[in-house]
XYZ file of C-alpha atoms in Angstrom:
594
model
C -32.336 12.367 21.378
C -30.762 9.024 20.713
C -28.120 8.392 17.674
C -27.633 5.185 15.972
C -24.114 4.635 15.639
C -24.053 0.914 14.890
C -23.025 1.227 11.380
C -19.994 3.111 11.119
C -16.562 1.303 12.374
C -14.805 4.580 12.495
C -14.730 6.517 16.243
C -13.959 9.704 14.324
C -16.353 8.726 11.924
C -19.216 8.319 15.043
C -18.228 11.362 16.441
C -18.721 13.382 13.236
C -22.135 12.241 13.385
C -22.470 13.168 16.476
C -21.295 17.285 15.997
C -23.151 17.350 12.827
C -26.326 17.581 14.368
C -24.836 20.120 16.964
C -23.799 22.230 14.754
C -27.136 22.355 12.726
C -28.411 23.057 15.242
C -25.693 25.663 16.851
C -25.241 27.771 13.576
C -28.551 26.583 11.568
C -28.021 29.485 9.085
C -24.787 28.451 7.839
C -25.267 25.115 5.538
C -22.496 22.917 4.717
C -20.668 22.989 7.960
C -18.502 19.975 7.712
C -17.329 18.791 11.366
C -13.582 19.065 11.890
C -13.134 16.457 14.603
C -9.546 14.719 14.838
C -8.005 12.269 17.787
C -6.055 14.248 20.129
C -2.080 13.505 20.140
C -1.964 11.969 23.731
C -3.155 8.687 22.768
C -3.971 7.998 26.333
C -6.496 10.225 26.924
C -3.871 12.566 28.403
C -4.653 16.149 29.282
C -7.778 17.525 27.705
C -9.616 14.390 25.730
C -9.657 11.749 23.667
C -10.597 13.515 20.026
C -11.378 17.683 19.369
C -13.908 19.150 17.464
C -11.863 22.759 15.772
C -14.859 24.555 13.898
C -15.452 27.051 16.469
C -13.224 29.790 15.199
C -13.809 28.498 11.638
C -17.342 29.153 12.177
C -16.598 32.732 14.126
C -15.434 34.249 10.889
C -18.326 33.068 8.721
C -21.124 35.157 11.585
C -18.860 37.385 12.715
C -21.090 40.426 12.860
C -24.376 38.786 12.084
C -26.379 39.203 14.727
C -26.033 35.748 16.166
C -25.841 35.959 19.821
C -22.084 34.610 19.991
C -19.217 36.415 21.349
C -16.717 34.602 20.247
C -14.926 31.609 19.049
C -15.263 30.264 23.154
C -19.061 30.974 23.144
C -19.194 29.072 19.390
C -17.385 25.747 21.204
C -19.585 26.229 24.184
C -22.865 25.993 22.164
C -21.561 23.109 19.689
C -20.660 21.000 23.243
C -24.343 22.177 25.026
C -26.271 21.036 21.435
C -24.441 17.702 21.113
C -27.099 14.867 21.509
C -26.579 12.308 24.324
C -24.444 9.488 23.630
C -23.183 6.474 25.247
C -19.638 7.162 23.448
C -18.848 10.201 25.437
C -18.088 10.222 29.334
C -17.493 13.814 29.555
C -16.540 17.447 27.503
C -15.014 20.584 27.942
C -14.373 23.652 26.096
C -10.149 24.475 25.689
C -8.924 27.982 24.070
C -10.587 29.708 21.492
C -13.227 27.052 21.426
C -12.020 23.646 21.013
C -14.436 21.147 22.100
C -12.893 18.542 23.987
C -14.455 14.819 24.120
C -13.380 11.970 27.032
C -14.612 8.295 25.620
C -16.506 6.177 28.008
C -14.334 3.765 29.378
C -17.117 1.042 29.480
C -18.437 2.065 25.386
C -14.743 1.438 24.488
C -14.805 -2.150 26.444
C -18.251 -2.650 25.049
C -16.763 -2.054 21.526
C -13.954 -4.334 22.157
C -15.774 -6.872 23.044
C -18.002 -6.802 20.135
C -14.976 -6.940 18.045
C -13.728 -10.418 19.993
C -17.297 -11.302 19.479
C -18.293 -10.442 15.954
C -14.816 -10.310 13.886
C -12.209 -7.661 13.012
C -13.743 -7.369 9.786
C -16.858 -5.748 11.192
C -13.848 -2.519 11.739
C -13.309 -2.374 8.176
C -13.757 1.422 6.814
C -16.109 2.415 4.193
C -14.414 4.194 1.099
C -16.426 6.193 -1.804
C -15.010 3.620 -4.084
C -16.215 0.150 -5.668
C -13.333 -0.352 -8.037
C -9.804 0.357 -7.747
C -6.813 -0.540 -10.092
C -3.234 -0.682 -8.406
C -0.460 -1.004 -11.183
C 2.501 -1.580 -9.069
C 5.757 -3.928 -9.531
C 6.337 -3.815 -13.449
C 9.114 -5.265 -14.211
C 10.462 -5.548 -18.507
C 10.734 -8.707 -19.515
C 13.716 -10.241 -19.773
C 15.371 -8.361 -17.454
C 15.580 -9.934 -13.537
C 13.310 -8.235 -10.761
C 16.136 -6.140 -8.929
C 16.266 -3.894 -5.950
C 14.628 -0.544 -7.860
C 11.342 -3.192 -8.213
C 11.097 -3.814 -4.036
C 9.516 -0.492 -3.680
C 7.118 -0.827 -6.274
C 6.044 -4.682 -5.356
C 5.831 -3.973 -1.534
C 4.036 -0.668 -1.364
C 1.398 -1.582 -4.102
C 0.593 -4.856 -2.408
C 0.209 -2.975 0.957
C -2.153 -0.568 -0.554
C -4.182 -2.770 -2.403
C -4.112 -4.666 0.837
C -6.086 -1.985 2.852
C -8.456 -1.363 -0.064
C -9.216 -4.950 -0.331
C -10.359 -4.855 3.458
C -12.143 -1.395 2.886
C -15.012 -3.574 0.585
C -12.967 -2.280 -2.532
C -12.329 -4.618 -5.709
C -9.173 -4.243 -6.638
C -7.616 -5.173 -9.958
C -3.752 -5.609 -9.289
C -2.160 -5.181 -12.242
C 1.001 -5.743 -13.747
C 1.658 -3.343 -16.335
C 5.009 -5.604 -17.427
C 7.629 -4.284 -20.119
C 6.424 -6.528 -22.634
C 6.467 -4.522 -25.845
C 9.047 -2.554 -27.878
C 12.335 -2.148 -29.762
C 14.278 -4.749 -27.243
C 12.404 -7.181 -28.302
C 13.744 -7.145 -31.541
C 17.373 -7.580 -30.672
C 16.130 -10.262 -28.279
C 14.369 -12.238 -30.726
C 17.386 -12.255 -33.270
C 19.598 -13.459 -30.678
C 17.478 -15.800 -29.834
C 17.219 -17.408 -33.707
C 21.043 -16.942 -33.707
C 21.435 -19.038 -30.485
C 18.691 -21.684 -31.183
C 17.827 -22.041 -34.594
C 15.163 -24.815 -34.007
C 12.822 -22.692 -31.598
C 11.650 -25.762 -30.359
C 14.529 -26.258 -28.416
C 14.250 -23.326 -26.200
C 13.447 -23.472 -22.682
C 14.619 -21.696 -19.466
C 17.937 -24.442 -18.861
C 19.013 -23.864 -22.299
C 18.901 -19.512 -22.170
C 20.494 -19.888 -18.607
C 20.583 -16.639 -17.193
C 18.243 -14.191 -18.594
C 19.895 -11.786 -17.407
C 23.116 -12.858 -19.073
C 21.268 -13.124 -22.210
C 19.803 -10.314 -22.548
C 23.502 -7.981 -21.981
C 24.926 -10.582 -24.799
C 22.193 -9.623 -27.203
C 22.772 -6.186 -25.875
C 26.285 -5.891 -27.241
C 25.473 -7.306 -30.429
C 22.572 -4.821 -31.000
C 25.397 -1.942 -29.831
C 28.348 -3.273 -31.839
C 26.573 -5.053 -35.170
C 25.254 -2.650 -37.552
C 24.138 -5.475 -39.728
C 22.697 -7.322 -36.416
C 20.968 -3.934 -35.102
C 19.223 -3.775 -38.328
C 17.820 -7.255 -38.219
C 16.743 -6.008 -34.609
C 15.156 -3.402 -36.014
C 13.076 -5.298 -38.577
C 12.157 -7.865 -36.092
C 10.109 -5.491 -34.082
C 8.109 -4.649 -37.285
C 7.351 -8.086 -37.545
C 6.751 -8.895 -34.094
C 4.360 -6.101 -34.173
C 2.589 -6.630 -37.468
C 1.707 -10.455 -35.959
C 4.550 -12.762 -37.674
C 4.094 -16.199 -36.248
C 7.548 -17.382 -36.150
C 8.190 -13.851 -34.154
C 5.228 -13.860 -31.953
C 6.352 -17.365 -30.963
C 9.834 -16.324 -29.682
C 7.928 -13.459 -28.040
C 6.146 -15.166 -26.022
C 8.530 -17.803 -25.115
C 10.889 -15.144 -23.678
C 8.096 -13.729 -22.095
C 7.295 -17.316 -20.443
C 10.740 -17.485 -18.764
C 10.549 -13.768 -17.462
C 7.822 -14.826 -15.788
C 8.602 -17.934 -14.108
C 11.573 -15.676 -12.748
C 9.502 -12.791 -11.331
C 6.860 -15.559 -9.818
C 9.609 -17.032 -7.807
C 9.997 -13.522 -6.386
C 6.388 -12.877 -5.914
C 5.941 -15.984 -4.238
C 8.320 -15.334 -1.632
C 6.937 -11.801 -0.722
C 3.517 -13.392 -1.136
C 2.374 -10.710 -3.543
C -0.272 -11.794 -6.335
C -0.620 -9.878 -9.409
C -2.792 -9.979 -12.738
C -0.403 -9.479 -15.885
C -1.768 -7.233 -18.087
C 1.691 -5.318 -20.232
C 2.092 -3.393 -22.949
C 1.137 -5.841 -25.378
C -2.556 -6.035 -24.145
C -3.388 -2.177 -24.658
C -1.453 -2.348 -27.939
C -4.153 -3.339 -30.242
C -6.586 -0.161 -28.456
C -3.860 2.246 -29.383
C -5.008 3.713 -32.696
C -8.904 3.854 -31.791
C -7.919 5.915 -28.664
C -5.825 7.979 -30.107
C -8.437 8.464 -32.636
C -10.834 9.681 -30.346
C -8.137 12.616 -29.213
C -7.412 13.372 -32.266
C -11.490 14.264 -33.168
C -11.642 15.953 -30.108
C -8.733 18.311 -31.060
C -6.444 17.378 -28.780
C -3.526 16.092 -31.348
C -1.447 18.160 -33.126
C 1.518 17.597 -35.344
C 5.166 18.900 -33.771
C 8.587 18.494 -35.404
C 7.097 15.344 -37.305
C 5.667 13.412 -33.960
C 1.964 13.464 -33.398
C 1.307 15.377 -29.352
C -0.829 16.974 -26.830
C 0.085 19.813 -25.226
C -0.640 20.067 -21.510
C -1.150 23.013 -19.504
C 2.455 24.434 -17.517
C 4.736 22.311 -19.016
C 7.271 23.375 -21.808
C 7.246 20.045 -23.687
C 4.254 18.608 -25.404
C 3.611 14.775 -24.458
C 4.025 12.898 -27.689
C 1.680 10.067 -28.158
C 3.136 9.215 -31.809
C 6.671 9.246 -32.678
C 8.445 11.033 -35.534
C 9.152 7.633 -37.129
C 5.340 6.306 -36.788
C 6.015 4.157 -33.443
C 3.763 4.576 -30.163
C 5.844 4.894 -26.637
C 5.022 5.272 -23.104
C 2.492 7.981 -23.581
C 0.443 5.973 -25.893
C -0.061 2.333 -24.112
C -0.838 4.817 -20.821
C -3.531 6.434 -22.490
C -4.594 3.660 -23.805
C -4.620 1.992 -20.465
C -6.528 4.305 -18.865
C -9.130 4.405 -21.374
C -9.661 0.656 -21.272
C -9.448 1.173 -17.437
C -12.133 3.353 -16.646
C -14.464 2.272 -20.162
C -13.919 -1.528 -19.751
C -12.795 -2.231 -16.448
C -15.080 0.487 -14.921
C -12.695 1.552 -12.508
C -13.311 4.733 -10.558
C -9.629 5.121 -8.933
C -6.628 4.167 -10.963
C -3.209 4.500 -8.691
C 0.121 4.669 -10.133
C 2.850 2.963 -8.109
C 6.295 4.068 -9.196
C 9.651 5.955 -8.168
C 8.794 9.879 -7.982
C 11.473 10.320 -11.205
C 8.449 9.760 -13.212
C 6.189 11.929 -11.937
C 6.453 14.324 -14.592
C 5.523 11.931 -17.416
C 2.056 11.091 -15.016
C 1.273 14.607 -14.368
C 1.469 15.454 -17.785
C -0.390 12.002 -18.854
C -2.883 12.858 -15.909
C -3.809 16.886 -17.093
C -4.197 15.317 -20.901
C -6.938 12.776 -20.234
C -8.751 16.222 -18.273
C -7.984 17.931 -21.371
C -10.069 14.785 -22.987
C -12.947 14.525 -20.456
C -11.989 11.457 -18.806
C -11.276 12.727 -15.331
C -12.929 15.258 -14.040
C -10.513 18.798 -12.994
C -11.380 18.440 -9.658
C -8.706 15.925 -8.056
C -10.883 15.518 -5.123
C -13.772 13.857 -7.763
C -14.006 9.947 -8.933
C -13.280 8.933 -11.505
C -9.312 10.181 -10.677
C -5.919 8.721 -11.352
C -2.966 8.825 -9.012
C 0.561 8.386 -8.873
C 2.132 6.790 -5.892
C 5.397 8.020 -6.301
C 8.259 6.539 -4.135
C 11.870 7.543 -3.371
C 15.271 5.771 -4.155
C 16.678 2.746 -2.373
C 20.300 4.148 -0.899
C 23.676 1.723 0.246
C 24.995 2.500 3.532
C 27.206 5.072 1.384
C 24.016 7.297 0.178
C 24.344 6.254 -3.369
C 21.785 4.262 -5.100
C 22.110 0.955 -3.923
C 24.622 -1.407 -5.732
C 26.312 -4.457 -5.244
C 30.272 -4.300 -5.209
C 31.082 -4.829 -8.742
C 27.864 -1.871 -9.721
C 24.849 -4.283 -10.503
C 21.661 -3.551 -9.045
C 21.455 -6.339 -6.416
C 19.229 -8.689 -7.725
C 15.826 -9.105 -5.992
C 16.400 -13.300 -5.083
C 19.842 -12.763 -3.902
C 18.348 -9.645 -1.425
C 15.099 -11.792 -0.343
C 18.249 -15.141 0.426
C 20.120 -12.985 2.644
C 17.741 -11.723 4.593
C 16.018 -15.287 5.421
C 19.518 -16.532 6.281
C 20.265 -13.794 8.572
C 17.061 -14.178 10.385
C 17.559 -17.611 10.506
C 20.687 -17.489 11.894
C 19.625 -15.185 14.722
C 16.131 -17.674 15.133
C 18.948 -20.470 15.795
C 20.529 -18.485 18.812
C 17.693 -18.343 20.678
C 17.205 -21.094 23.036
C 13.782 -22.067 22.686
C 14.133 -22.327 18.948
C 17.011 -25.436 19.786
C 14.216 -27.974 19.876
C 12.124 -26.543 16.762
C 11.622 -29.042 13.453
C 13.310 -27.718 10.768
C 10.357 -26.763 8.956
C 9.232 -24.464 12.073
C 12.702 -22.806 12.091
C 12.473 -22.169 8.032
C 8.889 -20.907 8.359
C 9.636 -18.260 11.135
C 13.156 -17.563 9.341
C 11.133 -16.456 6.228
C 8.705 -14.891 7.955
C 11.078 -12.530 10.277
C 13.014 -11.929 7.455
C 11.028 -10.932 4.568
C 8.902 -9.373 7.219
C 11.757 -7.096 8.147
C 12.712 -6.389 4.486
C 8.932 -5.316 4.115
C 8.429 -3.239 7.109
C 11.944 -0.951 6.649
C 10.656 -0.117 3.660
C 6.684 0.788 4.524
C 7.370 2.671 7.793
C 8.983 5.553 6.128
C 7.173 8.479 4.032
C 7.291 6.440 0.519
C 8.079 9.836 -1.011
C 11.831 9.534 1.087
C 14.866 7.910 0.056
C 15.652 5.165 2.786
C 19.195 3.457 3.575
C 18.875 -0.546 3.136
C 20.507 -1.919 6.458
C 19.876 -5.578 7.258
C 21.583 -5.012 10.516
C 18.966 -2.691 11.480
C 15.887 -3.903 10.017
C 16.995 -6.959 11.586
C 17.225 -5.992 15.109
C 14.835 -6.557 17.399
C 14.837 -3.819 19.520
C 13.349 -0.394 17.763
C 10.985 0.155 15.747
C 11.334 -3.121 13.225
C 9.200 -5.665 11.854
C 11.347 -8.227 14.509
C 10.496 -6.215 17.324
C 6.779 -6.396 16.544
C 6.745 -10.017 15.500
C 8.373 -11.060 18.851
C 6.267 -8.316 20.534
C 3.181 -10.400 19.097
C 4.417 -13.870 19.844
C 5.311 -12.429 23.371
C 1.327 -11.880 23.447
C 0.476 -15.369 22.518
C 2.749 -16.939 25.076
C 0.667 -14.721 27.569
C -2.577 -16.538 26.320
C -0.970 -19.685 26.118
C 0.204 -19.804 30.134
C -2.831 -18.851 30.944
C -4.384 -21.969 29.766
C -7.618 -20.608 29.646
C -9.866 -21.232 26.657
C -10.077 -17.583 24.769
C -13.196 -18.254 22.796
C -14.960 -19.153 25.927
C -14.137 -15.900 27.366
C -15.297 -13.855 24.898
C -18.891 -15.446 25.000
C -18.812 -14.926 28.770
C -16.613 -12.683 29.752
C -16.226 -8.601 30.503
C -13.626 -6.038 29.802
C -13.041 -3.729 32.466
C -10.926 -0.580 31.586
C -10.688 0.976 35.100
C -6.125 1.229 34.948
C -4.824 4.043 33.342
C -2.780 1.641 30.930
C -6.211 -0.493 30.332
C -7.843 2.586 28.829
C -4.706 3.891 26.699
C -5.023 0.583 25.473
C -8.338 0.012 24.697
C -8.791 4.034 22.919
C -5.421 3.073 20.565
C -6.953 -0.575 19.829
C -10.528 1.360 18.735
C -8.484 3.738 16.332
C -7.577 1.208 13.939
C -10.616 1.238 11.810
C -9.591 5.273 11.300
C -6.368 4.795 11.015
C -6.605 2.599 7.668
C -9.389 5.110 6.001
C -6.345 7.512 6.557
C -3.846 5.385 5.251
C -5.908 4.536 2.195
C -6.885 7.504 1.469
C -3.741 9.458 1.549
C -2.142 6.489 0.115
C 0.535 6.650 2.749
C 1.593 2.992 4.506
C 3.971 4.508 7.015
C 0.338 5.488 8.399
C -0.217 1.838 9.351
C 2.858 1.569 10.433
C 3.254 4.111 12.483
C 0.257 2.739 14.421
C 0.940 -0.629 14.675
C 4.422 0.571 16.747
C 2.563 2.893 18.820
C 0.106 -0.338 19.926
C 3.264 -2.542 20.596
C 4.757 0.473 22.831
C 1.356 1.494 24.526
C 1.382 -2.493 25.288
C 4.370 -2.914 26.481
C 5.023 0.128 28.458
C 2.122 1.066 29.732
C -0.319 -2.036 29.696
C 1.918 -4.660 30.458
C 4.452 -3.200 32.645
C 1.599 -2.147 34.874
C -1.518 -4.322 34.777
C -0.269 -8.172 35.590
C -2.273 -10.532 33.568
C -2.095 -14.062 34.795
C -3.545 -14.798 38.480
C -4.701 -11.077 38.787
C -8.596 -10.889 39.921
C -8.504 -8.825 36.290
C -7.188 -11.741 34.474
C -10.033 -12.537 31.898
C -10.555 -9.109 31.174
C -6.706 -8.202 30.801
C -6.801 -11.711 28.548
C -9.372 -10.478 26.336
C -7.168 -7.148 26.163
C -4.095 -9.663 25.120
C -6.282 -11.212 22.888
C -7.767 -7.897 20.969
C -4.118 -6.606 21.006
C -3.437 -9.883 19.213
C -6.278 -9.812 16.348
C -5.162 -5.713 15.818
C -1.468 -6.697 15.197
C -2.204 -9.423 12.754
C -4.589 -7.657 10.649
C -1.888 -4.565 10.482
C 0.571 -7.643 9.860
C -1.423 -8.960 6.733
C -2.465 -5.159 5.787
C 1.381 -5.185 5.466
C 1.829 -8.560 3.693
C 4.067 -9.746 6.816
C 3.867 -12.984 8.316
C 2.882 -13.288 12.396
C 4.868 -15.680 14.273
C 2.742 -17.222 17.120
C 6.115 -18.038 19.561
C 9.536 -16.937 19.663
């Protein structure tokens, strides 16, 4: 019996396929078996296999004493291996311990599946997730305030994940929930009429700073009674739809945004604005429809729901008749999952706000939106991140205590890198434009991947001198290790699309076949990342296949005049297409030579 494999990009995947029918047919009174098959941790293939199949002893305790035949977990992992159907994938298996099924690739299926890669297009190694649509709300930023080092989490991990969903067939609506809405607004605006009273005349050169501006009308609103009380009437008119206030709105909100673009731009990060104000106007009709469905109650003159193990109700209406946080999310999700017919809705934000989500999360269940069962679409998720720390632990600051603004951050590091570009000797004849490009690159590149190869959940210490070096596991390191790759192809001067049509890979070296198993994992590797939400997953990968390169590939197989030399090109050249899709997965920038 024969299996068709051809549609599914995942190995794991393949092989899942694959013990399914074994175990049918191995334990055919027990339905529901779901095969438990994982890569092994040798990534080359080491000692017992390639991947494991682990139900055996799983299984054991279900028939345990039900007249089956078995004797044990071992005689369990015995049958599964006898009843797998033949494949072309699998060279050999082997039972290991209480019934671990071992499986050893075929070399040649692995070089066949390379090739077809070279052949047909990365893309064709794209997972398959449950999901159509997805909405990532990531970055955020309030207006009128600049994009600082607390947003480079945010920005950088949301654009990675809706990166990997993107190339798993999901649509993904970015969104940027902006700070665009509320009681600063009204000490803003009266500032603003104080400063320029001809609105007309207002434009980003005349406010200057925004940031500036917005502490001056800051210490008015804290140390003008009179002043804070105009504030406070200027929201009410904002928010009831005065022209003269909607116009000064919206013309702070135009210089906010010209700021964060410059930002975005440079991190090559596009977002659709959609902030507070947009969900405003569905406020009352969704709170409405909690309130008919019981879920509102009155508490110490606020309007809340209460929420399952928490002490604290989440209040949707303040005590003075103003909505807050907890409304314009609700709101938002409603019009995300009724309107936008979204099926996964994922929060991107520091974990100090987790509390506020969970709680916001168990009321729409309370509501019927989302099911109770987290592992059921439609479902909402918060990506929660940890802190940015200075060398000194503490949150990280510039000398005089500001936040260190986002520009200044992105500056340094493309100076730095372009400093170090300029010492290297085959940069001496490069245009100027070629040096810029490859400074910005390397350097927001290395800004980038310090951030995404830790557990998002940890704090990390922002060091350009390490995320700058190019030894270790950095974004320089890779970048050079991928340029280094190029420069391989290049000598050669062979034409690379003329050996794919005609040429072979041969994985018969040790270092060959490490490298062609790792290359193969990449389609499982993203359905992991995606669906744990975790980019240090990519990461962690995309090192690995630089070291297994390197060390084991390179150092051993020669490349150029070998009798192996279009096959160990074509290896180069997968090697290459594998790093720059992990590259754009991770919004970073190849370089091509070094």
């Amino acid at each position: 019996m024969s299996v068709s494999e051809d549609n599914v990009s995942s190995v794991k995947r393949r092989l899942a396929q694959l013990f399914e029918t074994s175990l049918r047919e191995t334990v055919p009174g027990e339905p529901d078996v779901v095969p438990m098959v994982d890569s092994c941790s040798d990534k080359s293939g080491g000692k017992f296999g390639d991947y494991q199949c682990n139900n055996a002893m799983v299984l054991w305790s279900k028939i345990k004493g039900k007249q089956t035949g078995y004797k044990g977990p071992p005689a369990v992992g015995k049958a599964i291996m006898t009843n797998l159907p033949p494949s072309e994938m699998i060279e050999s298996c082997s039972v290991a311990g209480p019934g671990f099924v071992n499986v050893v690739l075929s070399k040649n299926w692995i070089a066949q599946i390379l090739l077809r890669m070279l052949i047909d297009g990365i893309d064709t190694w794209a997972p398959l997730l449950p999901v159509k649509t997805a909405v990532v709300d990531f970055s955020s930023p309030n207006i009128a305030k600049e994009m600082h080092v607390g947003h480079l989490r945010s920005t950088i991990i949301g654009d990675t994940l809706a990166r990997m969903l993107e190339f798993s067939h999901v649509k993904v609506l970015r969104r940027n929930h902006v700070g665009d809405w509320g009681t600063q607004f009204g000490m803003l605006i009266e500032f603003l009429f104080e400063k320029f009273p001809n609105p007309e005349e207002v434009n980003e050169a005349a406010i200057g700073d925004l940031q500036a501006f917005y502490k001056a009308s800051k210490l008015r609103f804290d140390s003008d009674p009179e002043f804070k009380q105009r504030a406070q009437q200027a929201v009410v008119r904002l928010q009831g739809g005065e022209d003269r206030y909607r116009k000064a709105w919206k013309k702070i909100c135009e210089i906010s945004r010209t700021e964060f673009h410059r930002v975005y731009e440079r991190l090559g990060v596009n977002l659709e604005e959609k902030g507070e104000s947009f969900y405003n106007p569905y406020i009352p009709g969704v709170l409405n429809e909690l309130d008919n469905k019981g879920l509102i109650k009155e508490s110490e003159g606020a309007r809340v729901i209460f929420v399952d193990g928490v002490n604290i109700p989440l209040i949707v209406v303040k005590s003075d008749g103003g909505y807050n946080y907890a409304s314009t999310d609700l709101a938002a999700l409603w019009y995300r999952l009724n309107e936008e017919k979204a099926e996964w809705i994922i929060y991107v934000t520091d974990v100090g706000q987790q509390q506020h989500f969970d709680m916001f999360f168990k009321a729409a269940k309370r509501a019927g939106w989302l099911p109770a069962d987290d592992s059921l679409y439609p479902k909402a998720t918060h990506v929660g991140f940890g802190l940015v720390l200075g060398e000194d632990g503490k949150r990280f600051r510039t000398r005089n205590t500001e936040v260190v603004r986002l520009v200044d951050l992105l500056d340094e590091a493309k100076n730095r890198s372009k400093t170090a570009v300029l010492e290297r000797d085959a940069a001496k004849d490069w245009p100027e434009e070629e040096v810029e490009k490859t400074a910005e690159a390397v350097g927001y590149g290395a800004v980038k991947y310090a951030d995404l190869k830790n557990n998002r959940l940890s704090n990390y210490t922002f060091n350009f001198d390490q995320m700058l070096n190019d030894k270790g596991n950095t974004a320089v390191y890779l970048l050079y290790a991928h340029a280094r790759i190029c420069s391989i192809i290049r000598k050669s001067g062979k034409d690379i699309e003329e050996l794919k049509k005609n040429g072979k890979i041969v994985l018969d070296h040790d270092g060959e076949r490490a490298l062609g198993l790792h290359l193969i994992q990449f389609s499982e590797v993203v359905e992991e990342a995606c669906t744990n939400l975790l980019p240090s997953t990519l990461c962690d990968y995309l090192y690995t296949l630089s070291d297994i390169f390197t060390k084991k590939f390179y150092s051993n197989c020669q490349v150029i005049g070998s009798p192996e030399e279009t096959s160990r090109l074509l290896l180069c050249e997968a090697t290459a297409i594998v790093m720059r899709k992990c590259f754009y997965l991770l919004g970073i920038e190849p370089v091509y030579k070094i």
